């Protein structure tokens, strides 16, 4: 069990959105205990707040997006993965556009950003959702489940008829060190035909070989090569970590994913919150626990409350 953490200082980065191609700036700011991760958009003279929470997720095909408070933000998963992977629990993220910059297609630039800002411990225990019984969601051959485990773990498998992938399985122990050295650097990938089809539909406007690993028939198009032989499955773990931020708190359990993706990851988060008989909360604020059906910090914090507090 650990204390909650925020950033030690404010820091900014800019880039283009993978899908919109729009240039965007994000500013990460320290936030008080129990804030969670909250996007902030300047709307005229006032700040609008959008907490990272499953109830704000909107259906999107290729990325994870949330909407509320009069604005939406898409492709949030790699930034959220960096925050979750480094155990940064409370942060305000000011956005100037409706998409988080893609940077190099991995979480590494966001890790460096957080490290430059510094991480500050806070005087409050971090709540954990501890899984007591398995919960599973499936879609055809795609599957993701969470089982009881003494410590958080993620095991992911992918299978593609491509000589560089075939079957890849990776297990991640949810430690900060392993996130930094094994997961954060893994980049987004796509198949050449799919990427070309996206471009033809006017999507993926910000996608380049500098932020996407593009697979051709028997290799990759990028001259720079791969960062890991199993970079693909490591990136799927990165996406899953980011998507699980929508739970709004840390988990203790073993997530096992097979051929999964954003839609199924977020369905598992929904199913977990719908089945409170299958988990217990550790370190949750007793007042919050008593007055709220599920002690999910940001989820039940109305925008006005946050506005008044800031
Ligand atoms: Zn991704």
mmCIF file of C-alpha atoms and ligand atoms in Angstrom:
data_model
loop_
_atom_site.group_PDB
_atom_site.id
_atom_site.type_symbol
_atom_site.label_atom_id
_atom_site.label_comp_id
_atom_site.label_asym_id
_atom_site.label_seq_id
_atom_site.Cartn_x
_atom_site.Cartn_y
_atom_site.Cartn_z
ATOM 1 C CA UNK A 1 0.000 0.000 0.000
ATOM 2 C CA UNK A 2 1.337 3.388 -0.894
ATOM 3 C CA UNK A 3 0.434 7.041 -0.575
ATOM 4 C CA UNK A 4 -1.144 9.018 -3.399
ATOM 5 C CA UNK A 5 1.201 11.007 -5.638
ATOM 6 C CA UNK A 6 1.011 14.088 -7.823
ATOM 7 C CA UNK A 7 3.530 16.106 -9.831
ATOM 8 C CA UNK A 8 6.108 18.292 -8.106
ATOM 9 C CA UNK A 9 5.756 21.047 -10.733
ATOM 10 C CA UNK A 10 3.854 22.080 -13.864
ATOM 11 C CA UNK A 11 5.134 20.995 -17.281
ATOM 12 C CA UNK A 12 4.013 21.371 -20.915
ATOM 13 C CA UNK A 13 4.497 19.536 -24.196
ATOM 14 C CA UNK A 14 3.219 19.963 -27.746
ATOM 15 C CA UNK A 15 2.751 17.779 -30.804
ATOM 16 C CA UNK A 16 0.144 16.633 -33.301
ATOM 17 C CA UNK A 17 -2.859 14.358 -32.778
ATOM 18 C CA UNK A 18 -2.580 10.943 -34.453
ATOM 19 C CA UNK A 19 -6.112 10.933 -35.864
ATOM 20 C CA UNK A 20 -6.929 14.653 -36.209
ATOM 21 C CA UNK A 21 -3.487 15.826 -37.323
ATOM 22 C CA UNK A 22 -4.218 18.934 -35.206
ATOM 23 C CA UNK A 23 -1.401 20.503 -33.240
ATOM 24 C CA UNK A 24 -2.049 20.362 -29.518
ATOM 25 C CA UNK A 25 -0.418 21.432 -26.288
ATOM 26 C CA UNK A 26 -0.940 19.690 -22.969
ATOM 27 C CA UNK A 27 0.058 21.082 -19.588
ATOM 28 C CA UNK A 28 0.284 18.729 -16.610
ATOM 29 C CA UNK A 29 -0.305 20.392 -13.231
ATOM 30 C CA UNK A 30 -0.178 19.126 -9.614
ATOM 31 C CA UNK A 31 -3.607 18.330 -8.126
ATOM 32 C CA UNK A 32 -4.798 17.760 -4.532
ATOM 33 C CA UNK A 33 -5.288 14.254 -3.069
ATOM 34 C CA UNK A 34 -8.386 12.367 -4.323
ATOM 35 C CA UNK A 35 -8.636 14.462 -7.506
ATOM 36 C CA UNK A 36 -7.718 11.631 -9.862
ATOM 37 C CA UNK A 37 -6.731 12.507 -13.428
ATOM 38 C CA UNK A 38 -8.816 15.394 -14.761
ATOM 39 C CA UNK A 39 -8.660 17.039 -18.206
ATOM 40 C CA UNK A 40 -9.240 20.798 -18.192
ATOM 41 C CA UNK A 41 -10.302 22.898 -21.174
ATOM 42 C CA UNK A 42 -10.621 26.674 -21.208
ATOM 43 C CA UNK A 43 -14.154 27.464 -22.443
ATOM 44 C CA UNK A 44 -14.423 31.242 -22.823
ATOM 45 C CA UNK A 45 -13.648 32.645 -19.381
ATOM 46 C CA UNK A 46 -14.093 29.452 -17.370
ATOM 47 C CA UNK A 47 -12.306 26.150 -17.029
ATOM 48 C CA UNK A 48 -14.349 23.044 -17.841
ATOM 49 C CA UNK A 49 -13.372 19.796 -16.093
ATOM 50 C CA UNK A 50 -13.511 16.259 -17.474
ATOM 51 C CA UNK A 51 -12.454 13.545 -15.007
ATOM 52 C CA UNK A 52 -10.954 10.357 -16.451
ATOM 53 C CA UNK A 53 -13.734 7.908 -15.711
ATOM 54 C CA UNK A 54 -15.514 5.059 -17.481
ATOM 55 C CA UNK A 55 -18.808 6.944 -17.409
ATOM 56 C CA UNK A 56 -17.294 9.584 -19.712
ATOM 57 C CA UNK A 57 -15.944 7.137 -22.273
ATOM 58 C CA UNK A 58 -17.335 7.553 -25.768
ATOM 59 C CA UNK A 59 -17.286 4.803 -28.406
ATOM 60 C CA UNK A 60 -14.389 5.232 -30.806
ATOM 61 C CA UNK A 61 -12.932 2.800 -33.262
ATOM 62 C CA UNK A 62 -9.204 3.270 -32.930
ATOM 63 C CA UNK A 63 -8.380 4.980 -29.672
ATOM 64 C CA UNK A 64 -9.782 5.769 -26.234
ATOM 65 C CA UNK A 65 -11.759 8.989 -25.860
ATOM 66 C CA UNK A 66 -13.831 10.691 -23.167
ATOM 67 C CA UNK A 67 -16.430 13.416 -23.369
ATOM 68 C CA UNK A 68 -18.114 15.687 -20.824
ATOM 69 C CA UNK A 69 -18.116 19.230 -19.475
ATOM 70 C CA UNK A 70 -18.677 20.552 -23.006
ATOM 71 C CA UNK A 71 -15.571 19.055 -24.582
ATOM 72 C CA UNK A 72 -13.954 15.777 -25.552
ATOM 73 C CA UNK A 73 -10.427 14.414 -25.698
ATOM 74 C CA UNK A 74 -9.298 11.445 -27.759
ATOM 75 C CA UNK A 75 -6.191 9.248 -27.922
ATOM 76 C CA UNK A 76 -5.725 9.662 -24.178
ATOM 77 C CA UNK A 77 -4.462 6.120 -23.560
ATOM 78 C CA UNK A 78 -0.683 6.551 -23.888
ATOM 79 C CA UNK A 79 -0.595 9.611 -21.623
ATOM 80 C CA UNK A 80 -2.840 7.856 -19.090
ATOM 81 C CA UNK A 81 -0.583 4.786 -19.256
ATOM 82 C CA UNK A 82 2.458 6.937 -18.418
ATOM 83 C CA UNK A 83 0.678 8.449 -15.405
ATOM 84 C CA UNK A 84 -0.612 5.075 -14.173
ATOM 85 C CA UNK A 85 2.694 3.329 -14.898
ATOM 86 C CA UNK A 86 4.593 5.914 -12.831
ATOM 87 C CA UNK A 87 1.940 5.930 -10.059
ATOM 88 C CA UNK A 88 0.918 9.569 -10.596
ATOM 89 C CA UNK A 89 -2.617 9.533 -9.186
ATOM 90 C CA UNK A 90 -3.680 13.178 -9.103
ATOM 91 C CA UNK A 91 -3.072 15.567 -11.984
ATOM 92 C CA UNK A 92 -4.832 18.266 -13.973
ATOM 93 C CA UNK A 93 -4.186 18.097 -17.728
ATOM 94 C CA UNK A 94 -4.897 21.352 -19.573
ATOM 95 C CA UNK A 95 -5.643 20.663 -23.250
ATOM 96 C CA UNK A 96 -5.819 23.083 -26.182
ATOM 97 C CA UNK A 97 -7.289 20.622 -28.699
ATOM 98 C CA UNK A 98 -9.534 17.568 -28.735
ATOM 99 C CA UNK A 99 -6.677 15.085 -29.055
ATOM 100 C CA UNK A 100 -3.581 14.365 -26.955
ATOM 101 C CA UNK A 101 -0.368 14.689 -29.036
ATOM 102 C CA UNK A 102 0.836 11.307 -30.288
ATOM 103 C CA UNK A 103 4.537 12.172 -29.812
ATOM 104 C CA UNK A 104 6.501 9.060 -30.941
ATOM 105 C CA UNK A 105 3.524 6.667 -30.634
ATOM 106 C CA UNK A 106 4.667 5.335 -27.249
ATOM 107 C CA UNK A 107 4.394 6.527 -23.639
ATOM 108 C CA UNK A 108 8.125 7.270 -23.309
ATOM 109 C CA UNK A 109 7.908 11.030 -24.084
ATOM 110 C CA UNK A 110 5.220 11.369 -21.372
ATOM 111 C CA UNK A 111 7.384 9.403 -18.932
ATOM 112 C CA UNK A 112 10.255 11.830 -19.567
ATOM 113 C CA UNK A 113 7.836 14.739 -19.115
ATOM 114 C CA UNK A 114 6.638 13.435 -15.740
ATOM 115 C CA UNK A 115 10.197 12.708 -14.652
ATOM 116 C CA UNK A 116 11.205 16.274 -15.575
ATOM 117 C CA UNK A 117 8.304 17.681 -13.536
ATOM 118 C CA UNK A 118 9.119 15.394 -10.602
ATOM 119 C CA UNK A 119 6.750 13.233 -8.562
ATOM 120 C CA UNK A 120 5.543 14.391 -5.138
ATOM 121 C CA UNK A 121 4.070 12.047 -2.502
ATOM 122 C CA UNK A 122 0.858 13.212 -0.822
ATOM 123 C CA UNK A 123 -0.486 12.768 2.666
ATOM 124 C CA UNK A 124 -3.260 10.320 1.758
ATOM 125 C CA UNK A 125 -3.330 6.553 1.111
ATOM 126 C CA UNK A 126 -4.055 5.447 -2.467
ATOM 127 C CA UNK A 127 -7.299 3.442 -2.697
ATOM 128 C CA UNK A 128 -7.068 0.017 -4.328
ATOM 129 C CA UNK A 129 -9.802 -2.118 -5.820
ATOM 130 C CA UNK A 130 -8.888 -5.703 -4.878
ATOM 131 C CA UNK A 131 -10.468 -8.405 -7.027
ATOM 132 C CA UNK A 132 -11.957 -11.303 -5.015
ATOM 133 C CA UNK A 133 -13.669 -13.293 -7.850
ATOM 134 C CA UNK A 134 -12.889 -13.513 -11.582
ATOM 135 C CA UNK A 135 -14.644 -11.190 -14.038
ATOM 136 C CA UNK A 136 -14.397 -11.839 -17.785
ATOM 137 C CA UNK A 137 -15.593 -10.254 -21.014
ATOM 138 C CA UNK A 138 -15.355 -11.815 -24.462
ATOM 139 C CA UNK A 139 -16.067 -10.918 -28.072
ATOM 140 C CA UNK A 140 -15.691 -13.949 -30.345
ATOM 141 C CA UNK A 141 -12.123 -15.166 -29.837
ATOM 142 C CA UNK A 142 -11.142 -11.944 -28.036
ATOM 143 C CA UNK A 143 -11.040 -12.216 -24.284
ATOM 144 C CA UNK A 144 -9.959 -10.243 -21.238
ATOM 145 C CA UNK A 145 -10.438 -11.255 -17.611
ATOM 146 C CA UNK A 146 -9.265 -10.239 -14.172
ATOM 147 C CA UNK A 147 -8.625 -12.782 -11.420
ATOM 148 C CA UNK A 148 -7.660 -12.547 -7.757
ATOM 149 C CA UNK A 149 -3.909 -12.168 -7.244
ATOM 150 C CA UNK A 150 -1.811 -10.996 -4.277
ATOM 151 C CA UNK A 151 -0.202 -8.293 -6.457
ATOM 152 C CA UNK A 152 -1.231 -6.507 -9.687
ATOM 153 C CA UNK A 153 -0.112 -8.303 -12.878
ATOM 154 C CA UNK A 154 -0.953 -8.158 -16.567
ATOM 155 C CA UNK A 155 -0.449 -11.023 -19.023
ATOM 156 C CA UNK A 156 -1.208 -10.274 -22.672
ATOM 157 C CA UNK A 157 -1.209 -12.491 -25.778
ATOM 158 C CA UNK A 158 -1.625 -11.506 -29.419
ATOM 159 C CA UNK A 159 -1.724 -13.670 -32.545
ATOM 160 C CA UNK A 160 -1.240 -12.375 -36.101
ATOM 161 C CA UNK A 161 -0.380 -14.187 -39.326
ATOM 162 C CA UNK A 162 2.710 -12.051 -39.777
ATOM 163 C CA UNK A 163 6.291 -13.367 -39.582
ATOM 164 C CA UNK A 164 7.347 -10.631 -37.133
ATOM 165 C CA UNK A 165 4.459 -11.296 -34.737
ATOM 166 C CA UNK A 166 2.837 -14.777 -34.923
ATOM 167 C CA UNK A 167 2.091 -15.394 -31.220
ATOM 168 C CA UNK A 168 3.527 -12.979 -28.651
ATOM 169 C CA UNK A 169 2.870 -13.197 -24.898
ATOM 170 C CA UNK A 170 4.217 -10.811 -22.277
ATOM 171 C CA UNK A 171 3.813 -10.587 -18.541
ATOM 172 C CA UNK A 172 4.173 -7.265 -16.729
ATOM 173 C CA UNK A 173 4.414 -7.003 -12.931
ATOM 174 C CA UNK A 174 2.951 -3.449 -12.732
ATOM 175 C CA UNK A 175 6.117 -2.073 -11.125
ATOM 176 C CA UNK A 176 7.313 1.431 -12.003
ATOM 177 C CA UNK A 177 10.745 0.106 -13.001
ATOM 178 C CA UNK A 178 9.301 -2.455 -15.417
ATOM 179 C CA UNK A 179 6.972 0.153 -16.884
ATOM 180 C CA UNK A 180 9.885 2.486 -17.621
ATOM 181 C CA UNK A 181 12.225 -0.159 -19.051
ATOM 182 C CA UNK A 182 9.880 -2.744 -20.631
ATOM 183 C CA UNK A 183 6.585 -1.086 -21.592
ATOM 184 C CA UNK A 184 6.781 2.702 -22.021
ATOM 185 C CA UNK A 185 8.934 2.637 -25.185
ATOM 186 C CA UNK A 186 6.660 0.300 -27.171
ATOM 187 C CA UNK A 187 5.036 2.138 -30.100
ATOM 188 C CA UNK A 188 1.651 2.026 -31.808
ATOM 189 C CA UNK A 189 1.566 -0.323 -34.788
ATOM 190 C CA UNK A 190 -0.613 -0.904 -37.818
ATOM 191 C CA UNK A 191 -0.685 -2.982 -40.994
ATOM 192 C CA UNK A 192 0.164 -1.185 -44.252
ATOM 193 C CA UNK A 193 -3.190 -1.967 -45.910
ATOM 194 C CA UNK A 194 -5.133 -0.797 -42.824
ATOM 195 C CA UNK A 195 -3.054 2.366 -42.552
ATOM 196 C CA UNK A 196 -3.620 3.119 -46.247
ATOM 197 C CA UNK A 197 -7.365 2.482 -45.825
ATOM 198 C CA UNK A 198 -7.454 4.896 -42.866
ATOM 199 C CA UNK A 199 -5.669 7.599 -44.815
ATOM 200 C CA UNK A 200 -8.128 7.083 -47.677
ATOM 201 C CA UNK A 201 -10.988 7.750 -45.196
ATOM 202 C CA UNK A 202 -9.290 10.945 -43.992
ATOM 203 C CA UNK A 203 -8.344 9.363 -40.642
ATOM 204 C CA UNK A 204 -4.928 8.973 -39.069
ATOM 205 C CA UNK A 205 -3.993 12.417 -40.396
ATOM 206 C CA UNK A 206 -1.128 12.788 -37.899
ATOM 207 C CA UNK A 207 0.197 9.257 -38.489
ATOM 208 C CA UNK A 208 3.762 8.988 -39.826
ATOM 209 C CA UNK A 209 6.595 6.478 -39.662
ATOM 210 C CA UNK A 210 7.922 8.586 -36.757
ATOM 211 C CA UNK A 211 4.942 7.622 -34.552
ATOM 212 C CA UNK A 212 3.614 4.327 -35.943
ATOM 213 C CA UNK A 213 5.289 1.006 -36.677
ATOM 214 C CA UNK A 214 3.843 0.007 -40.060
ATOM 215 C CA UNK A 215 3.908 -3.699 -40.925
ATOM 216 C CA UNK A 216 4.324 -4.700 -44.573
ATOM 217 C CA UNK A 217 3.857 -8.219 -45.969
ATOM 218 C CA UNK A 218 6.929 -9.715 -44.321
ATOM 219 C CA UNK A 219 8.589 -6.933 -42.347
ATOM 220 C CA UNK A 220 8.154 -3.325 -41.288
ATOM 221 C CA UNK A 221 8.231 -0.190 -43.428
ATOM 222 C CA UNK A 222 10.095 1.909 -40.825
ATOM 223 C CA UNK A 223 13.853 2.126 -41.501
ATOM 224 C CA UNK A 224 14.533 2.514 -37.794
ATOM 225 C CA UNK A 225 13.554 -1.082 -36.962
ATOM 226 C CA UNK A 226 11.848 -2.295 -33.796
ATOM 227 C CA UNK A 227 12.635 -1.227 -30.231
ATOM 228 C CA UNK A 228 11.932 -4.777 -28.965
ATOM 229 C CA UNK A 229 11.277 -7.981 -30.951
ATOM 230 C CA UNK A 230 7.952 -8.199 -29.116
ATOM 231 C CA UNK A 231 7.240 -4.451 -29.238
ATOM 232 C CA UNK A 232 3.705 -5.245 -30.491
ATOM 233 C CA UNK A 233 2.462 -7.133 -27.434
ATOM 234 C CA UNK A 234 4.238 -4.685 -25.127
ATOM 235 C CA UNK A 235 2.273 -1.856 -26.763
ATOM 236 C CA UNK A 236 -0.971 -3.762 -26.162
ATOM 237 C CA UNK A 237 -0.076 -3.840 -22.447
ATOM 238 C CA UNK A 238 0.613 -0.096 -22.601
ATOM 239 C CA UNK A 239 -2.853 0.468 -24.106
ATOM 240 C CA UNK A 240 -4.462 -1.741 -21.451
ATOM 241 C CA UNK A 241 -2.766 0.186 -18.619
ATOM 242 C CA UNK A 242 -4.042 3.456 -20.103
ATOM 243 C CA UNK A 243 -7.560 2.103 -20.609
ATOM 244 C CA UNK A 244 -7.656 0.793 -17.031
ATOM 245 C CA UNK A 245 -7.171 4.373 -15.810
ATOM 246 C CA UNK A 246 -10.901 4.701 -16.534
ATOM 247 C CA UNK A 247 -11.427 2.606 -13.383
ATOM 248 C CA UNK A 248 -10.398 5.729 -11.443
ATOM 249 C CA UNK A 249 -8.215 3.897 -8.927
ATOM 250 C CA UNK A 250 -5.498 1.278 -8.748
ATOM 251 C CA UNK A 251 -6.370 -2.425 -8.926
ATOM 252 C CA UNK A 252 -5.008 -5.569 -7.312
ATOM 253 C CA UNK A 253 -5.634 -8.558 -9.523
ATOM 254 C CA UNK A 254 -4.232 -10.437 -12.505
ATOM 255 C CA UNK A 255 -5.498 -9.184 -15.872
ATOM 256 C CA UNK A 256 -5.224 -11.745 -18.660
ATOM 257 C CA UNK A 257 -5.919 -10.491 -22.180
ATOM 258 C CA UNK A 258 -5.969 -12.469 -25.422
ATOM 259 C CA UNK A 259 -6.435 -10.721 -28.818
ATOM 260 C CA UNK A 260 -8.076 -7.845 -26.956
ATOM 261 C CA UNK A 261 -8.315 -4.118 -27.720
ATOM 262 C CA UNK A 262 -9.604 -0.784 -26.425
ATOM 263 C CA UNK A 263 -13.296 -1.700 -26.663
ATOM 264 C CA UNK A 264 -12.923 -4.923 -24.666
ATOM 265 C CA UNK A 265 -10.526 -3.354 -22.125
ATOM 266 C CA UNK A 266 -13.099 -0.681 -21.324
ATOM 267 C CA UNK A 267 -15.920 -3.244 -21.230
ATOM 268 C CA UNK A 268 -14.016 -5.093 -18.508
ATOM 269 C CA UNK A 269 -13.696 -1.851 -16.521
ATOM 270 C CA UNK A 270 -17.480 -1.391 -16.849
ATOM 271 C CA UNK A 271 -18.153 -4.969 -15.758
ATOM 272 C CA UNK A 272 -15.882 -4.624 -12.719
ATOM 273 C CA UNK A 273 -17.741 -1.526 -11.531
ATOM 274 C CA UNK A 274 -21.099 -3.253 -12.168
ATOM 275 C CA UNK A 275 -20.172 -6.226 -9.959
ATOM 276 C CA UNK A 276 -19.146 -4.787 -6.555
ATOM 277 C CA UNK A 277 -19.738 -8.191 -4.949
ATOM 278 C CA UNK A 278 -16.563 -9.400 -6.704
ATOM 279 C CA UNK A 279 -14.112 -6.915 -5.155
ATOM 280 C CA UNK A 280 -13.315 -4.966 -2.026
ATOM 281 C CA UNK A 281 -11.936 -1.464 -1.634
ATOM 282 C CA UNK A 282 -8.790 -0.905 0.374
ATOM 283 C CA UNK A 283 -7.858 2.522 1.762
ATOM 284 C CA UNK A 284 -11.018 4.153 0.454
ATOM 285 C CA UNK A 285 -12.128 7.310 2.201
ATOM 286 C CA UNK A 286 -14.758 6.096 4.730
ATOM 287 C CA UNK A 287 -16.986 9.120 4.112
ATOM 288 C CA UNK A 288 -16.847 8.596 0.379
ATOM 289 C CA UNK A 289 -17.485 4.892 0.841
ATOM 290 C CA UNK A 290 -20.508 5.512 3.000
ATOM 291 C CA UNK A 291 -22.155 8.093 0.789
ATOM 292 C CA UNK A 292 -21.350 6.785 -2.666
ATOM 293 C CA UNK A 293 -22.432 3.508 -4.256
ATOM 294 C CA UNK A 294 -18.901 2.963 -5.489
ATOM 295 C CA UNK A 295 -16.033 4.922 -4.058
ATOM 296 C CA UNK A 296 -14.714 6.085 -7.368
ATOM 297 C CA UNK A 297 -13.025 9.346 -6.690
ATOM 298 C CA UNK A 298 -13.286 11.595 -9.733
ATOM 299 C CA UNK A 299 -16.343 9.827 -11.034
ATOM 300 C CA UNK A 300 -18.616 11.318 -8.434
ATOM 301 C CA UNK A 301 -16.916 14.656 -8.107
ATOM 302 C CA UNK A 302 -19.109 17.104 -9.982
ATOM 303 C CA UNK A 303 -17.382 19.657 -12.163
ATOM 304 C CA UNK A 304 -18.538 22.542 -9.962
ATOM 305 C CA UNK A 305 -16.970 20.993 -6.885
ATOM 306 C CA UNK A 306 -13.647 20.709 -8.676
ATOM 307 C CA UNK A 307 -13.949 24.219 -10.000
ATOM 308 C CA UNK A 308 -14.553 25.595 -6.528
ATOM 309 C CA UNK A 309 -11.625 23.599 -5.154
ATOM 310 C CA UNK A 310 -9.075 24.760 -7.687
HETATM 311 ZN ZN1 LIG B 1 -1.788 2.513 -28.302
#
